Coordinates of C-alpha atoms in Angstrom, one line a residue:
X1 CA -27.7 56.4 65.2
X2 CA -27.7 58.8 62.0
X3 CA -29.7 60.9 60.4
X4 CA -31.1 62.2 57.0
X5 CA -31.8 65.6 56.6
X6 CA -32.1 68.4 54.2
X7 CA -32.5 72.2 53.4
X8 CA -33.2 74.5 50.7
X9 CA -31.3 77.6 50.0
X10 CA -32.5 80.2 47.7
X11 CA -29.6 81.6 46.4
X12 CA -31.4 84.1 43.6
X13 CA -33.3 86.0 46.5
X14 CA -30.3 84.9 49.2
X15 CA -32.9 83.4 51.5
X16 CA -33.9 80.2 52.9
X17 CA -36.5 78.0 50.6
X18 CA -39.3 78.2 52.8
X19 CA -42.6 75.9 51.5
X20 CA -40.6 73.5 49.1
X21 CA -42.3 70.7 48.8
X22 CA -39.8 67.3 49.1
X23 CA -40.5 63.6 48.5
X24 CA -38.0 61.3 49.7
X25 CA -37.9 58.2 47.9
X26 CA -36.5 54.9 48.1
X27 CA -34.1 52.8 44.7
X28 CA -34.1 49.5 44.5
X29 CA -33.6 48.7 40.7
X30 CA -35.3 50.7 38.7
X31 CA -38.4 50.3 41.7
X32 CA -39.0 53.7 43.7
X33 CA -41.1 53.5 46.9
X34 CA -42.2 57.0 48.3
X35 CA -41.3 57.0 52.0
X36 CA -41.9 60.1 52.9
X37 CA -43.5 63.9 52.1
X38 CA -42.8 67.5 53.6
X39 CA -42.3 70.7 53.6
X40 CA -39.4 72.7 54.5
X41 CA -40.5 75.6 57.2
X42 CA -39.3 78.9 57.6
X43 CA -35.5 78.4 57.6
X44 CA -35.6 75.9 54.2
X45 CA -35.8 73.1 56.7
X46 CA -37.9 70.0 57.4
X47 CA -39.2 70.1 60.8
X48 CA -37.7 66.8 61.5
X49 CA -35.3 64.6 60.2
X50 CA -36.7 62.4 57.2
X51 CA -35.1 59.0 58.2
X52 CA -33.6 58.4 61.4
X53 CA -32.5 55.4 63.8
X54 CA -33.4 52.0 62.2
X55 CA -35.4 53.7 59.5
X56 CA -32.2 55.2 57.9
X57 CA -30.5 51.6 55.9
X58 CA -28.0 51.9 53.8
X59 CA -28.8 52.1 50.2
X60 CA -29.6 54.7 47.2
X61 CA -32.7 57.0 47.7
X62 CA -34.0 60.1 46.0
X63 CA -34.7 63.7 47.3
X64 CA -37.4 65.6 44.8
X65 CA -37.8 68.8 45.4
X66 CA -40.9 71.1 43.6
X67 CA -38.7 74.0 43.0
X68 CA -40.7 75.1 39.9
X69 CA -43.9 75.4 42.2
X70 CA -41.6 77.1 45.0
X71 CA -40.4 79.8 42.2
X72 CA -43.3 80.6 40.7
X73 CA -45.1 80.9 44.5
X74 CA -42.1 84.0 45.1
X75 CA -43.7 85.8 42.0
X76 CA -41.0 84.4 39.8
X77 CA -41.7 84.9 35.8
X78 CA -40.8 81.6 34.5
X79 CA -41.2 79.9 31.0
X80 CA -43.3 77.3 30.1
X81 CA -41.9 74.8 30.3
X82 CA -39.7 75.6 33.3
X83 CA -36.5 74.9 33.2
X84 CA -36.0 74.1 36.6
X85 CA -39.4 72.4 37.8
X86 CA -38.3 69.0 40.0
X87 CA -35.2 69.1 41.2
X88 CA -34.2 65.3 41.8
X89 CA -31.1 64.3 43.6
X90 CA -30.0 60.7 43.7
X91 CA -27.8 59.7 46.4
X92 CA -26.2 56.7 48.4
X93 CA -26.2 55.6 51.8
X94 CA -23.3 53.9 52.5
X95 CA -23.3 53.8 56.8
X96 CA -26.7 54.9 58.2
X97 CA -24.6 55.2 61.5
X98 CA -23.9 58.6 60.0
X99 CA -25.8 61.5 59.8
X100 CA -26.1 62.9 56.1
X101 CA -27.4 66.0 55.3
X102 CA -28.3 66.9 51.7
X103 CA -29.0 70.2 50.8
X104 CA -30.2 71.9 47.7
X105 CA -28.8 75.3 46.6
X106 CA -31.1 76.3 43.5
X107 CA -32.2 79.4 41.9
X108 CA -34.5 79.1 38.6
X109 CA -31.5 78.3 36.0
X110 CA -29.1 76.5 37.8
X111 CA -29.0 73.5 41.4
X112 CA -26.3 72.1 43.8
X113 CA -25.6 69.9 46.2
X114 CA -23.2 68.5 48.8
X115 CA -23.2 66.6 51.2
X116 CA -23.7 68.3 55.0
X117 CA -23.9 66.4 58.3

């Protein structure tokens, strides 16, 4: 059975994102349907996976991260408006036999991602 995680890297202070706020999010259409709210821990990580088992189906979700509200919490000066605030990645479940991991890698000007298992 697979798995959807994630995990948040801070790469302008080269530490983990630790008290990001995420919102995972289900696309059908153009009609999103919350699923699910955390907050990574310590290590950038959700306690738990956010889908697993029969709650993981194949189909396209979306990760949104509060990265704004994570910077400015480490003392970050940032402009107003931010220009990195909610980070939102859009992504595709093709086999949720499969674990898939999506991590972001942000700092207040610039985001990635990949995908992880």
């Amino acid at each position: 059975m697979g798995k959807l995680s994630t995990h948040v890297l801070d790469t302008a202070h080269g530490k983990p994102g630790a008290g990001v706020r995420v919102e995972l999010y289900a696309v059908e259409g153009s009609q999103r349907t919350l699923i699910k709210e955390d907050s990574t821990n310590s290590d950038g990580r959700c306690n738990s996976p956010l889908l697993e088992g029969d709650n993981l189906r194949a189909g396209r979700y979306e990760l949104v991260f509060a990265a704004g509200d994570y910077f400015a919490s480490q003392g970050v000066a940032l402009p107003s408006p931010r220009f990195i605030d909610r980070v939102t990645i859009a992504f595709g479940v093709a086999d949720p036999g499969q674990n898939y991991h999506v991590p972001l890698v942000v700092t207040p000007w610039s985001y990635s991602t990949y995908r992880g298992s």
